[in-house]
Amino acid sequence: MKLINIGFGSMVAAGRVLAVLDPDSAPIKRVIQEAKERAMLIDASYGRKTKSVIIMDTDHIILSAVTPDALSARLAERNEQEDA
């Protein structure tokens, strides 16, 4: 199982990530609110501004203070390491 750093020492299983999204659109804000109501929201931003929303295949929604570009680069790096 490959882990990816989502900021401040928090890690998620890279193979379980479905999407990494920008949190600014209204539909994503609704997804966050619904996850909070269902107790499926994990706030890994540690009080900082949320810069990305990670959707997992377990139906969990994770908030991170790392930008989507940085997270996608980390995921791509993990995929390249797996292929080698």
N, C-alpha and C. Protein backbone atom coordinates (compact mmCIF):
# COMPACT_ATOMS: atom_id res chain seq x y z
N MET A 1 0.86 -1.18 0.00
CA MET A 1 0.00 0.00 0.00
C MET A 1 0.90 1.24 0.00
N LYS A 2 0.72 2.06 -1.01
CA LYS A 2 1.49 3.30 -1.14
C LYS A 2 0.73 4.43 -0.47
N LEU A 3 1.44 5.22 0.32
CA LEU A 3 0.84 6.35 1.02
C LEU A 3 1.29 7.65 0.37
N ILE A 4 0.44 8.65 0.42
CA ILE A 4 0.78 9.96 -0.10
C ILE A 4 0.59 10.99 1.00
N ASN A 5 1.55 11.88 1.12
CA ASN A 5 1.52 12.93 2.14
C ASN A 5 0.53 14.02 1.70
N ILE A 6 -0.47 14.29 2.53
CA ILE A 6 -1.45 15.33 2.20
C ILE A 6 -1.25 16.58 3.05
N GLY A 7 -0.12 16.64 3.73
CA GLY A 7 0.23 17.82 4.50
C GLY A 7 0.27 17.58 5.98
N PHE A 8 1.24 18.20 6.63
CA PHE A 8 1.39 18.19 8.09
C PHE A 8 1.50 16.77 8.65
N GLY A 9 2.15 15.90 7.91
CA GLY A 9 2.38 14.54 8.37
C GLY A 9 1.21 13.60 8.18
N SER A 10 0.12 14.06 7.60
CA SER A 10 -1.03 13.21 7.34
C SER A 10 -0.83 12.47 6.03
N MET A 11 -1.22 11.21 6.02
CA MET A 11 -1.04 10.37 4.84
C MET A 11 -2.36 9.68 4.49
N VAL A 12 -2.56 9.43 3.19
CA VAL A 12 -3.70 8.64 2.73
C VAL A 12 -3.19 7.58 1.76
N ALA A 13 -3.97 6.51 1.62
CA ALA A 13 -3.62 5.45 0.69
C ALA A 13 -3.81 5.96 -0.74
N ALA A 14 -2.73 5.99 -1.50
CA ALA A 14 -2.77 6.56 -2.85
C ALA A 14 -3.73 5.80 -3.76
N GLY A 15 -3.83 4.51 -3.59
CA GLY A 15 -4.71 3.70 -4.43
C GLY A 15 -6.19 3.89 -4.17
N ARG A 16 -6.53 4.54 -3.09
CA ARG A 16 -7.94 4.72 -2.74
C ARG A 16 -8.46 6.10 -3.10
N VAL A 17 -7.61 6.97 -3.63
CA VAL A 17 -8.01 8.33 -4.00
C VAL A 17 -8.75 8.29 -5.34
N LEU A 18 -9.97 8.83 -5.34
CA LEU A 18 -10.74 8.92 -6.58
C LEU A 18 -10.53 10.25 -7.28
N ALA A 19 -10.48 11.35 -6.50
CA ALA A 19 -10.36 12.68 -7.10
C ALA A 19 -9.73 13.64 -6.11
N VAL A 20 -9.03 14.63 -6.66
CA VAL A 20 -8.49 15.74 -5.88
C VAL A 20 -9.06 17.00 -6.51
N LEU A 21 -9.85 17.76 -5.74
CA LEU A 21 -10.61 18.87 -6.29
C LEU A 21 -10.32 20.18 -5.57
N ASP A 22 -10.61 21.27 -6.26
CA ASP A 22 -10.53 22.61 -5.69
C ASP A 22 -11.81 22.83 -4.87
N PRO A 23 -11.73 23.39 -3.66
CA PRO A 23 -12.91 23.49 -2.79
C PRO A 23 -13.80 24.70 -3.04
N ASP A 24 -13.51 25.51 -4.05
CA ASP A 24 -14.20 26.79 -4.18
C ASP A 24 -15.56 26.74 -4.88
N SER A 25 -15.90 25.68 -5.59
CA SER A 25 -17.17 25.67 -6.31
C SER A 25 -18.32 25.28 -5.38
N ALA A 26 -19.51 25.72 -5.74
CA ALA A 26 -20.70 25.44 -4.93
C ALA A 26 -21.00 23.95 -4.82
N PRO A 27 -20.89 23.16 -5.90
CA PRO A 27 -21.15 21.73 -5.76
C PRO A 27 -20.20 21.03 -4.79
N ILE A 28 -18.93 21.43 -4.80
CA ILE A 28 -17.96 20.82 -3.88
C ILE A 28 -18.27 21.24 -2.44
N LYS A 29 -18.69 22.47 -2.25
CA LYS A 29 -19.08 22.91 -0.91
C LYS A 29 -20.26 22.10 -0.40
N ARG A 30 -21.19 21.74 -1.29
CA ARG A 30 -22.32 20.89 -0.90
C ARG A 30 -21.84 19.49 -0.54
N VAL A 31 -20.90 18.96 -1.30
CA VAL A 31 -20.34 17.64 -1.00
C VAL A 31 -19.70 17.65 0.38
N ILE A 32 -18.96 18.71 0.69
CA ILE A 32 -18.32 18.84 2.00
C ILE A 32 -19.37 18.88 3.11
N GLN A 33 -20.42 19.68 2.92
CA GLN A 33 -21.47 19.80 3.93
C GLN A 33 -22.19 18.47 4.14
N GLU A 34 -22.49 17.76 3.05
CA GLU A 34 -23.16 16.46 3.16
C GLU A 34 -22.28 15.44 3.89
N ALA A 35 -20.98 15.47 3.60
CA ALA A 35 -20.06 14.55 4.27
C ALA A 35 -19.99 14.87 5.76
N LYS A 36 -20.03 16.15 6.10
CA LYS A 36 -20.01 16.54 7.50
C LYS A 36 -21.25 16.03 8.22
N GLU A 37 -22.41 16.14 7.57
CA GLU A 37 -23.66 15.68 8.17
C GLU A 37 -23.67 14.16 8.36
N ARG A 38 -23.00 13.43 7.45
CA ARG A 38 -22.94 11.96 7.53
C ARG A 38 -21.77 11.48 8.37
N ALA A 39 -20.99 12.39 8.93
CA ALA A 39 -19.79 12.06 9.72
C ALA A 39 -18.76 11.31 8.88
N MET A 40 -18.62 11.71 7.62
CA MET A 40 -17.64 11.11 6.71
C MET A 40 -16.58 12.12 6.29
N LEU A 41 -16.52 13.27 6.98
CA LEU A 41 -15.57 14.33 6.65
C LEU A 41 -14.36 14.24 7.57
N ILE A 42 -13.18 14.30 6.99
CA ILE A 42 -11.93 14.32 7.75
C ILE A 42 -11.22 15.62 7.41
N ASP A 43 -11.00 16.46 8.41
CA ASP A 43 -10.34 17.74 8.19
C ASP A 43 -8.86 17.59 8.54
N ALA A 44 -8.03 17.45 7.50
CA ALA A 44 -6.59 17.31 7.70
C ALA A 44 -5.87 18.61 7.37
N SER A 45 -6.60 19.73 7.41
CA SER A 45 -5.99 21.02 7.10
C SER A 45 -5.39 21.68 8.34
N TYR A 46 -5.68 21.11 9.51
CA TYR A 46 -5.13 21.60 10.77
C TYR A 46 -5.38 23.09 10.98
N GLY A 47 -6.59 23.53 10.68
CA GLY A 47 -6.98 24.91 10.93
C GLY A 47 -6.55 25.91 9.88
N ARG A 48 -5.83 25.45 8.88
CA ARG A 48 -5.41 26.34 7.80
C ARG A 48 -6.48 26.37 6.71
N LYS A 49 -6.29 27.25 5.74
CA LYS A 49 -7.25 27.36 4.65
C LYS A 49 -7.26 26.06 3.84
N THR A 50 -8.45 25.55 3.58
CA THR A 50 -8.59 24.34 2.77
C THR A 50 -8.30 24.68 1.31
N LYS A 51 -7.31 24.01 0.75
CA LYS A 51 -6.94 24.26 -0.64
C LYS A 51 -7.32 23.11 -1.56
N SER A 52 -7.58 21.93 -0.99
CA SER A 52 -8.01 20.82 -1.83
C SER A 52 -8.94 19.89 -1.05
N VAL A 53 -9.78 19.23 -1.82
CA VAL A 53 -10.74 18.26 -1.30
C VAL A 53 -10.41 16.93 -1.95
N ILE A 54 -10.18 15.91 -1.14
CA ILE A 54 -9.83 14.59 -1.64
C ILE A 54 -11.02 13.68 -1.45
N ILE A 55 -11.47 13.07 -2.53
CA ILE A 55 -12.59 12.14 -2.46
C ILE A 55 -12.02 10.73 -2.52
N MET A 56 -12.36 9.92 -1.52
CA MET A 56 -11.83 8.57 -1.41
C MET A 56 -12.88 7.55 -1.87
N ASP A 57 -12.45 6.36 -2.22
CA ASP A 57 -13.39 5.32 -2.65
C ASP A 57 -14.19 4.74 -1.48
N THR A 58 -13.83 5.10 -0.27
CA THR A 58 -14.57 4.67 0.92
C THR A 58 -15.71 5.63 1.26
N ASP A 59 -15.94 6.63 0.39
CA ASP A 59 -16.97 7.65 0.56
C ASP A 59 -16.56 8.72 1.59
N HIS A 60 -15.31 8.70 2.04
CA HIS A 60 -14.81 9.74 2.92
C HIS A 60 -14.38 10.94 2.08
N ILE A 61 -14.53 12.12 2.66
CA ILE A 61 -14.09 13.36 2.05
C ILE A 61 -13.02 13.93 2.98
N ILE A 62 -11.84 14.23 2.42
CA ILE A 62 -10.72 14.71 3.22
C ILE A 62 -10.36 16.12 2.77
N LEU A 63 -10.24 17.03 3.73
CA LEU A 63 -9.84 18.40 3.44
C LEU A 63 -8.35 18.54 3.71
N SER A 64 -7.63 19.21 2.80
CA SER A 64 -6.19 19.36 2.93
C SER A 64 -5.79 20.80 2.66
N ALA A 65 -4.71 21.24 3.29
CA ALA A 65 -4.17 22.59 3.07
C ALA A 65 -3.14 22.61 1.95
N VAL A 66 -2.94 21.49 1.28
CA VAL A 66 -2.02 21.39 0.15
C VAL A 66 -2.83 21.58 -1.14
N THR A 67 -2.25 22.27 -2.11
CA THR A 67 -2.98 22.56 -3.35
C THR A 67 -3.23 21.28 -4.16
N PRO A 68 -4.29 21.29 -4.97
CA PRO A 68 -4.56 20.12 -5.82
C PRO A 68 -3.40 19.81 -6.77
N ASP A 69 -2.73 20.84 -7.28
CA ASP A 69 -1.60 20.62 -8.18
C ASP A 69 -0.48 19.85 -7.48
N ALA A 70 -0.18 20.24 -6.25
CA ALA A 70 0.88 19.56 -5.50
C ALA A 70 0.49 18.11 -5.20
N LEU A 71 -0.77 17.89 -4.83
CA LEU A 71 -1.22 16.53 -4.54
C LEU A 71 -1.22 15.66 -5.79
N SER A 72 -1.65 16.22 -6.92
CA SER A 72 -1.64 15.42 -8.15
C SER A 72 -0.22 15.09 -8.58
N ALA A 73 0.72 16.00 -8.35
CA ALA A 73 2.12 15.72 -8.65
C ALA A 73 2.64 14.59 -7.77
N ARG A 74 2.26 14.59 -6.51
CA ARG A 74 2.68 13.52 -5.59
C ARG A 74 2.07 12.18 -6.01
N LEU A 75 0.81 12.20 -6.45
CA LEU A 75 0.17 10.97 -6.92
C LEU A 75 0.85 10.46 -8.19
N ALA A 76 1.16 11.36 -9.10
CA ALA A 76 1.84 10.97 -10.34
C ALA A 76 3.22 10.40 -10.04
N GLU A 77 3.91 10.99 -9.07
CA GLU A 77 5.22 10.49 -8.67
C GLU A 77 5.11 9.07 -8.13
N ARG A 78 4.08 8.82 -7.34
CA ARG A 78 3.87 7.47 -6.78
C ARG A 78 3.59 6.48 -7.91
N ASN A 79 2.78 6.89 -8.89
CA ASN A 79 2.46 6.01 -10.01
C ASN A 79 3.70 5.66 -10.83
N GLU A 80 4.59 6.65 -11.01
CA GLU A 80 5.84 6.39 -11.74
C GLU A 80 6.73 5.43 -10.97
N GLN A 81 6.74 5.56 -9.65
CA GLN A 81 7.56 4.66 -8.84
C GLN A 81 7.02 3.23 -8.91
N GLU A 82 5.69 3.08 -8.98
CA GLU A 82 5.09 1.76 -9.07
C GLU A 82 5.42 1.10 -10.40
N ASP A 83 5.46 1.91 -11.47
CA ASP A 83 5.73 1.37 -12.81
C ASP A 83 7.19 0.94 -12.97
N ALA A 84 8.08 1.55 -12.21
CA ALA A 84 9.52 1.25 -12.36
C ALA A 84 9.89 -0.08 -11.72
